[in-house]
Tab-separated table of C-alpha atoms in Angstrom:
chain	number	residue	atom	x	y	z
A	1	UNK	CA	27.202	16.564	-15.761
A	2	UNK	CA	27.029	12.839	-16.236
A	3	UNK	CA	29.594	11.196	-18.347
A	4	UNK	CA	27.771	9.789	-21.567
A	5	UNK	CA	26.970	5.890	-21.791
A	6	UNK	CA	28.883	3.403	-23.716
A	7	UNK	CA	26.866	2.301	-26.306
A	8	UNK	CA	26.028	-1.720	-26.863
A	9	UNK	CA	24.386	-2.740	-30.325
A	10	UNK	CA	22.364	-5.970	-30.627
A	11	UNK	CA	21.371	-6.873	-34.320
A	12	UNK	CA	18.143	-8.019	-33.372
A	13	UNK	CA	15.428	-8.850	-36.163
A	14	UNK	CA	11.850	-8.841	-35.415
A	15	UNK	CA	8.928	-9.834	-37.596
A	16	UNK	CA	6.219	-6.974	-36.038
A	17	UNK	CA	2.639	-7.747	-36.870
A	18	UNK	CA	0.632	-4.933	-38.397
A	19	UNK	CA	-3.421	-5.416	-37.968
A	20	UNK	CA	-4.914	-5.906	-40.745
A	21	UNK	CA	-1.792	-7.858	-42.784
A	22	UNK	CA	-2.143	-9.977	-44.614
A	23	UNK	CA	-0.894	-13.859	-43.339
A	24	UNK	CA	2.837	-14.853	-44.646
A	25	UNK	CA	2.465	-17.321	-47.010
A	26	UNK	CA	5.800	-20.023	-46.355
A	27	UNK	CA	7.971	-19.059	-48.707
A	28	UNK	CA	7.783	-15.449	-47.316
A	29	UNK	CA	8.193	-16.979	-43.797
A	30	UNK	CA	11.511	-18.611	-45.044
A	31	UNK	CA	13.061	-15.486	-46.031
A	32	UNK	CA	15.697	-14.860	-43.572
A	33	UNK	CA	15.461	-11.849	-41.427
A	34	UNK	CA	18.817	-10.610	-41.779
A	35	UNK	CA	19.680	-11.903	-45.321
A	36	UNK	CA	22.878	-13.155	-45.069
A	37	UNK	CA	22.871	-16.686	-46.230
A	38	UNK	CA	25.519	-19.801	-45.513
A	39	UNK	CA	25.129	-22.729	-48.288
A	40	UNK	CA	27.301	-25.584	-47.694
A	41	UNK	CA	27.952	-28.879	-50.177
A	42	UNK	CA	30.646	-31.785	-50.324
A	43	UNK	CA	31.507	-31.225	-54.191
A	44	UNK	CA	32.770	-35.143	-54.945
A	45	UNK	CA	30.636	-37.254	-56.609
A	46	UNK	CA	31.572	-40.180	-55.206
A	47	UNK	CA	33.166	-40.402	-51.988
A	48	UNK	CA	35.088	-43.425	-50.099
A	49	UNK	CA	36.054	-44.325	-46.925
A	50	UNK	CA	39.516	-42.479	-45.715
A	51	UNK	CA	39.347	-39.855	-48.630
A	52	UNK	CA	39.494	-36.618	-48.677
A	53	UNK	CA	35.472	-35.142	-47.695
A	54	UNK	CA	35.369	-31.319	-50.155
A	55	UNK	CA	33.619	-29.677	-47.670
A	56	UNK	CA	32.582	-25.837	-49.813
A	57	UNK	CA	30.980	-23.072	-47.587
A	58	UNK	CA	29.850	-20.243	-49.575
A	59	UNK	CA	28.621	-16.841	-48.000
A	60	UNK	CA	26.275	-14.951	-49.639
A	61	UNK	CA	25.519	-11.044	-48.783
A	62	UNK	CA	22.141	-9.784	-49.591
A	63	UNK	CA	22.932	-6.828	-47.106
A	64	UNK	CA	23.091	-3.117	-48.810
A	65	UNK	CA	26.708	-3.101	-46.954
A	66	UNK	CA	29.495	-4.767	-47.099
A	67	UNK	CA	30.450	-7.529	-44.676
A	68	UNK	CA	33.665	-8.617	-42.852
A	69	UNK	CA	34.816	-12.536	-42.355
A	70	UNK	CA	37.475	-12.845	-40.204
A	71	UNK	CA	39.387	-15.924	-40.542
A	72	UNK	CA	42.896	-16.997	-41.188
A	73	UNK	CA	42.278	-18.468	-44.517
A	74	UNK	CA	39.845	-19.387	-47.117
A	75	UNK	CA	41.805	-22.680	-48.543
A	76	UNK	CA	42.863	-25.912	-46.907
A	77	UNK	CA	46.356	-26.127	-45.181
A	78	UNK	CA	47.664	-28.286	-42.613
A	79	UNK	CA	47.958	-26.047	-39.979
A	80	UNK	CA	43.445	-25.745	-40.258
A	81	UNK	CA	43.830	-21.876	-40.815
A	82	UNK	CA	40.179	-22.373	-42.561
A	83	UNK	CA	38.339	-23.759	-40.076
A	84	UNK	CA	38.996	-21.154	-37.842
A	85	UNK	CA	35.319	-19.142	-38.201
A	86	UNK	CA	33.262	-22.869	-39.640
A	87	UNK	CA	31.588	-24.783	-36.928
A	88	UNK	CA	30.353	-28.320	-38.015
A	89	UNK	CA	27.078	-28.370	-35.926
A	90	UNK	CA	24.724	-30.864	-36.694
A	91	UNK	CA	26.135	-34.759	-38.129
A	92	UNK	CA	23.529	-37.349	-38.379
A	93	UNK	CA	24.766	-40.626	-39.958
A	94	UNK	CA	21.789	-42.901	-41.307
A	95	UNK	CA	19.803	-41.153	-39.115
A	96	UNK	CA	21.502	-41.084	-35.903
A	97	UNK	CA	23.193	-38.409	-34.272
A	98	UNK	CA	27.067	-38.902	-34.860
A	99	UNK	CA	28.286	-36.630	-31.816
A	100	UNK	CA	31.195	-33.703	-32.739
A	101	UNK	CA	33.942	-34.901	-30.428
A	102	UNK	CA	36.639	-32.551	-31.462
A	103	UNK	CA	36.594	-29.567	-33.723
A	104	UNK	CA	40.001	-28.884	-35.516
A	105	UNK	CA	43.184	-27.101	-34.150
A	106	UNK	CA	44.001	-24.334	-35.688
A	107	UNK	CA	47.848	-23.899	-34.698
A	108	UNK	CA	49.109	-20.561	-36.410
A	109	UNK	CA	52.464	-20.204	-37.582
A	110	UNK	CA	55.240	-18.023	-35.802
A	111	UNK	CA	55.191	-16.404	-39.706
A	112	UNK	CA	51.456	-15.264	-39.872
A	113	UNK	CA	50.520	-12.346	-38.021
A	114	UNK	CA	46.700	-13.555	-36.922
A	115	UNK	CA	43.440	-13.328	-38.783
A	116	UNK	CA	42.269	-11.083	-40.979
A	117	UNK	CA	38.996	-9.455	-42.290
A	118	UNK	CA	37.892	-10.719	-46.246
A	119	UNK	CA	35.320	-7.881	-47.469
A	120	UNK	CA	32.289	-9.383	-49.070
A	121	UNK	CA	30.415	-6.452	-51.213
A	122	UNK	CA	26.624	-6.118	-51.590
A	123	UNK	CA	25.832	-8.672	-53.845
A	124	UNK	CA	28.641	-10.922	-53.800
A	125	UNK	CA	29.529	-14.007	-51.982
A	126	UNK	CA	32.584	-15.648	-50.343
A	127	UNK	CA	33.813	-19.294	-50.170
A	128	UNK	CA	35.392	-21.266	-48.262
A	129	UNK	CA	37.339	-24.783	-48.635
A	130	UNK	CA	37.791	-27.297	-46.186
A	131	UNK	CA	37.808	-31.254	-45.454
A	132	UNK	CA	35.204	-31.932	-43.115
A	133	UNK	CA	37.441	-35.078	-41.879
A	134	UNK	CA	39.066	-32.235	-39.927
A	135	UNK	CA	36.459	-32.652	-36.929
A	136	UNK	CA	36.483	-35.746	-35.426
A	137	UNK	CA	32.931	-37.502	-35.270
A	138	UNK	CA	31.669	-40.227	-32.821
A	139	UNK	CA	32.519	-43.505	-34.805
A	140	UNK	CA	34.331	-41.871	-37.474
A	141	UNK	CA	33.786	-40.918	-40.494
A	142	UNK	CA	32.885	-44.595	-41.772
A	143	UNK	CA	30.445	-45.462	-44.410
A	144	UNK	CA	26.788	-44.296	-44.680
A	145	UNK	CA	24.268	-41.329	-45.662
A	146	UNK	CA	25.327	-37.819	-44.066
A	147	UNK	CA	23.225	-35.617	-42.740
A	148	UNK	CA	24.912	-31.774	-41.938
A	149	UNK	CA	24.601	-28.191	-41.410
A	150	UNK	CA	27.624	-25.487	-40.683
A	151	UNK	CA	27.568	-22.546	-38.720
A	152	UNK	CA	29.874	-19.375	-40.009
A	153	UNK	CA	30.973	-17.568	-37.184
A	154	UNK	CA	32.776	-14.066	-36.721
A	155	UNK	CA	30.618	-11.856	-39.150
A	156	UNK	CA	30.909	-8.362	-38.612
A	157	UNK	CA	29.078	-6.069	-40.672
A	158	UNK	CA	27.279	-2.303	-39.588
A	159	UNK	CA	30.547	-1.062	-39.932
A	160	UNK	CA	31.894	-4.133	-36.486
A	161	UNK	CA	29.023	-2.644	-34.783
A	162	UNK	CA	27.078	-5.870	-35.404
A	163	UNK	CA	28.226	-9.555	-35.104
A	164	UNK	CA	26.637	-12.717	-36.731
A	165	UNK	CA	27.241	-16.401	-36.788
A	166	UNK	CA	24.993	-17.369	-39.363
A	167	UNK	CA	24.100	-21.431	-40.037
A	168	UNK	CA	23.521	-23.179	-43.686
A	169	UNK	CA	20.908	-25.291	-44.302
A	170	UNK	CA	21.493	-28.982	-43.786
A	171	UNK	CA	23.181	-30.954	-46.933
A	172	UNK	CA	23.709	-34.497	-47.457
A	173	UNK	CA	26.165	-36.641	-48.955
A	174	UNK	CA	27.223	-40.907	-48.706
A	175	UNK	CA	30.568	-42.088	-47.902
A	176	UNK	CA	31.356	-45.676	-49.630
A	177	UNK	CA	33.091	-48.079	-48.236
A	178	UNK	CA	36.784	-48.161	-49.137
A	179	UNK	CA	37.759	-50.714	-51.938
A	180	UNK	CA	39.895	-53.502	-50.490
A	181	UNK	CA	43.550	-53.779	-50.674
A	182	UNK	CA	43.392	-56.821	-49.303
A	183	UNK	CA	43.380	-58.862	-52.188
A	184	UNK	CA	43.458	-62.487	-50.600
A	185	UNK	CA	40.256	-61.830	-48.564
A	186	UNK	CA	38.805	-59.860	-51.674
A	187	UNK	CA	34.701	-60.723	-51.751
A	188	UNK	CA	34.911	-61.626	-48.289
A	189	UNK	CA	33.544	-58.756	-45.793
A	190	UNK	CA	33.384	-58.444	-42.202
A	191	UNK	CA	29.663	-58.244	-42.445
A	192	UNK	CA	29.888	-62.320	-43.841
A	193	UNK	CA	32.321	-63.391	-41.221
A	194	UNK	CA	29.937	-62.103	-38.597
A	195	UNK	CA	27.078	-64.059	-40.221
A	196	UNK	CA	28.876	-67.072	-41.118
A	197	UNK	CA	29.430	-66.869	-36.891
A	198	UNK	CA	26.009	-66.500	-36.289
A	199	UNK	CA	25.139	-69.104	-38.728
A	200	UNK	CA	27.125	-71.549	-36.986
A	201	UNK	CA	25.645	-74.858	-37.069
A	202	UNK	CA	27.847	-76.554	-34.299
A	203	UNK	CA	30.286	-75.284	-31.515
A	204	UNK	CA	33.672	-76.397	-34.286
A	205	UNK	CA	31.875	-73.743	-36.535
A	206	UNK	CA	30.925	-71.245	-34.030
A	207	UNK	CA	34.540	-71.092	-32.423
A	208	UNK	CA	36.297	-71.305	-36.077
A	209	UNK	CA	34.034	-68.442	-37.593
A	210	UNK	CA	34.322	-66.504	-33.944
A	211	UNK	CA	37.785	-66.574	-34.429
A	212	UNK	CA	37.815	-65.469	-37.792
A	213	UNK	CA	35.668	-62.657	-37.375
A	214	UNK	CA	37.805	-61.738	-34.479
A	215	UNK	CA	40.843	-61.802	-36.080
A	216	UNK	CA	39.194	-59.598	-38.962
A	217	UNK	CA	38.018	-56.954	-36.567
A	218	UNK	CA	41.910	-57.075	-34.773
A	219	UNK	CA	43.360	-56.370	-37.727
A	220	UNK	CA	41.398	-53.796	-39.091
A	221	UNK	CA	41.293	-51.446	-35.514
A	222	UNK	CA	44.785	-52.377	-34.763
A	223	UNK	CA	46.750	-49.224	-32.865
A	224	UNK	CA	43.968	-48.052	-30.708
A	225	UNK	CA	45.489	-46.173	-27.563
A	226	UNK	CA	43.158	-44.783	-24.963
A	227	UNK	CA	46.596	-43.438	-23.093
A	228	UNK	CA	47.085	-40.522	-25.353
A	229	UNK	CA	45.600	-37.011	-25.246
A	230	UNK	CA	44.364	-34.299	-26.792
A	231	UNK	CA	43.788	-34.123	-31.072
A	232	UNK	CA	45.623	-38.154	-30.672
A	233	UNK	CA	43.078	-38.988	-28.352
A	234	UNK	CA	39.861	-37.764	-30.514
A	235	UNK	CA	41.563	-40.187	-33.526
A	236	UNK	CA	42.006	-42.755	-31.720
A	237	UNK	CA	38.374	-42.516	-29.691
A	238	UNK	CA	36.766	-42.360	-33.309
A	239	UNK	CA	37.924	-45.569	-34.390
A	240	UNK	CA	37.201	-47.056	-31.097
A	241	UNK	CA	33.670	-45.464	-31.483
A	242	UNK	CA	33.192	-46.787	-34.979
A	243	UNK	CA	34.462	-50.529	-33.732
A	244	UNK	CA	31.824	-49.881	-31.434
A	245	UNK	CA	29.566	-49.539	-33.719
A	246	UNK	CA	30.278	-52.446	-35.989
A	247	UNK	CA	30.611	-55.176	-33.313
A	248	UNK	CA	28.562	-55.352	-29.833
A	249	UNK	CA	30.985	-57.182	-27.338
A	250	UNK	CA	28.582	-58.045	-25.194
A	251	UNK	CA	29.167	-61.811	-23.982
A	252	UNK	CA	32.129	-62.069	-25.617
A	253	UNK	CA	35.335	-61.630	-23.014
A	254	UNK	CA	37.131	-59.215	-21.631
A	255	UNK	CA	40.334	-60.676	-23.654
A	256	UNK	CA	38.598	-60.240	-26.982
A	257	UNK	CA	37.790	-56.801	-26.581
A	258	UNK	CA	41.659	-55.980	-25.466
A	259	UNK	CA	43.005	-57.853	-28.236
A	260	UNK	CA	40.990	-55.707	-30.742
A	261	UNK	CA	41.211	-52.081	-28.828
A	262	UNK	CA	44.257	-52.229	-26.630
A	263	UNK	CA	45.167	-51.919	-22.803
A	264	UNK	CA	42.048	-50.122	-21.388
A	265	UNK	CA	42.437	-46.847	-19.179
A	266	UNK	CA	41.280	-48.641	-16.227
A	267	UNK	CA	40.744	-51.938	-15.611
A	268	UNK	CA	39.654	-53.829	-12.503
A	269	UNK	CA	37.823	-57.156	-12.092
A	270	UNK	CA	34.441	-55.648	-12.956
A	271	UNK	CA	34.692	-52.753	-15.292
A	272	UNK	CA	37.090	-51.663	-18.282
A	273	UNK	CA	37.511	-48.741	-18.890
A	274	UNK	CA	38.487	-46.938	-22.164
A	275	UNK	CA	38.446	-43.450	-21.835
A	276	UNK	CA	39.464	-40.673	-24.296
A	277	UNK	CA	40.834	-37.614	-22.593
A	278	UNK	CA	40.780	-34.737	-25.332
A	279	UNK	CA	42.472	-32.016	-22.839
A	280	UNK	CA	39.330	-29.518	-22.920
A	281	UNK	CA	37.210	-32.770	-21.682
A	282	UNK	CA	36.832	-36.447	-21.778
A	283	UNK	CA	34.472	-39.496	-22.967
A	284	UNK	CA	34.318	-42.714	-21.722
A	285	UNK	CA	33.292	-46.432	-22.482
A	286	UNK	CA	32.492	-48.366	-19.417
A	287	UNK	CA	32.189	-52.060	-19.942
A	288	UNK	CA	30.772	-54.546	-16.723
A	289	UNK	CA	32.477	-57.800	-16.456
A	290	UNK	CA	31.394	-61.348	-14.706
A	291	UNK	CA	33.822	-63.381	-14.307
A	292	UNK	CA	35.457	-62.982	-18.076
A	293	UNK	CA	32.925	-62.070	-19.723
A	294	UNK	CA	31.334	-58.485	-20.704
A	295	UNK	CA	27.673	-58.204	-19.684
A	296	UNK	CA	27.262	-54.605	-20.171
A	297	UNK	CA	28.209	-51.456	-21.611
A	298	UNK	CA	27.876	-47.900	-21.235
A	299	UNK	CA	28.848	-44.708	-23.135
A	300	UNK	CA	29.489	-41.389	-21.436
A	301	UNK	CA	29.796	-38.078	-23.268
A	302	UNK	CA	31.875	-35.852	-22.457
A	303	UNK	CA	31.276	-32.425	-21.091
């Protein structure tokens, strides 16, 4: 007699054409197979550059049974127990993809004894709270219009016999730029000083406004450190990213871009190299030098 079989279950949905049906209009193609629906939102109005981003993820169960989120928590707290079971996916700033370089640690305390299972009932729904500055982006979060969708993960429902990580629908948002505290440059931005460079008229000018803008850009990024690891090393790569982003060094020297963003990683008489080892993998800037000055650079994801 042969022992039985243990049994897998896949929670599979499949729409199964019937002759003689009649064609789905959209909205019934839209209907999710498995209704269980993720809606995410940043709940500020008005958001600014180094605040706080409300991040609410709300799970809704259209199910006849109940279903199971395990997580270690469904409100902020410094140790990232919330973000255990949220996955930020997709992050498109103005457009372009801003690339998820870290997600957030969750380090449990000695005092909790590990996640646990929050019961949604038939019907209800389930939120979550979070700040979605808790995954590092490429660049930062700096200011612009957000495009994002989140993925809930760790679903259990058919009694555990069935797992789902479900995704939300993308939702959009604009982070301002931060109101100045500098109050004897008020009125004047970076954005001018770079202008006022390119707007130069003679070489006085172009070296006086070139240093200027310079000097604005050093002081702003000040602290970058492509030596540390791990969660430092995602900070620190976002600001270097978002530098990146704001000035192109390109034929300016190989001492500018050091003053601004530190000792590189590497550094020979050809390349610097800034990379940004986050422990589970690594991204790099690469940056070709003649003589002193940069003619080239390139970005490398990491794995």
């Amino acid at each position: 007699m042969k022992a039985p079989l243990a049994g897998v279950v896949l929670c599979l949905g499949f729409a199964t054409p019937i002759w003689g049906e009649e064609p789905q209009t959209d909205a019934a193609a839209n209907e999710p197979t498995i209704p269980v629906v993720v809606t995410a939102k940043v709940t500020a109005e008005l958001l600014r550059e180094g605040e706080p981003i409300p991040l609410q993820v709300t799970i809704h169960n259209e199910l006849k049974d109940e279903i199971r989120y395990l997580t270690n928590g469904l409100s902020p707290v410094d140790w990232n127990g919330e973000t255990r079971s949220l996955t930020l996916v997709d992050v498109y700033r103005d457009g372009e993809r801003a690339h998820v370089l870290e997600r957030p640690n969750v380090d449990v305390p000695l005092t909790i004894a590990g996640m646990s299972g929050k019961r949604i009932e038939p019907g209800k729904s389930l939120t979550i709270e979070t700040d979605a500055r808790k995954w590092t982006i490429l660049g930062g979060w700096i200011p612009g219009k957000y495009r994002v969708n989140v993925r809930v993960e760790n679903l259990s429902v058919d009694q555990g016999r069935c797992q789902l990580g479900v995704h939300s629908e993308p939702f959009e948002f604009e982070i301002a730029a931060a109101e100045s505290a500098d109050h004897t440059n008020v009125g004047v931005s970076t954005e001018e000083l770079r202008q006022q460079y390119l707007n130069a008229k003679t070489p006085q000018e172009s070296q006086e406004a070139k240093a200027a803008w310079l000097a604005d850009l050093k002081k702003r990024y000040a602290g970058i450190d492509a030596s540390v690891t791990g969660a430092q090393a995602g900070k620190h790569g976002a600001r270097f990213g978002r530098l990146m982003i704001e000035w192109n060094p390109i034929q300016f020297s190989a001492n500018d871009l050091k003053s601004i963003a530190g000792k590189p990683t590497r550094e020979t008489s050809e390349v610097l190299d800034y990379t940004f080892d986050l422990g589970r993998g690594a991204y790099s800037w690469l940056f070709t030098i003649q003589g002193d000055t940069i003619r080239a650079l390139e970005y490398i994801p990491g794995d």
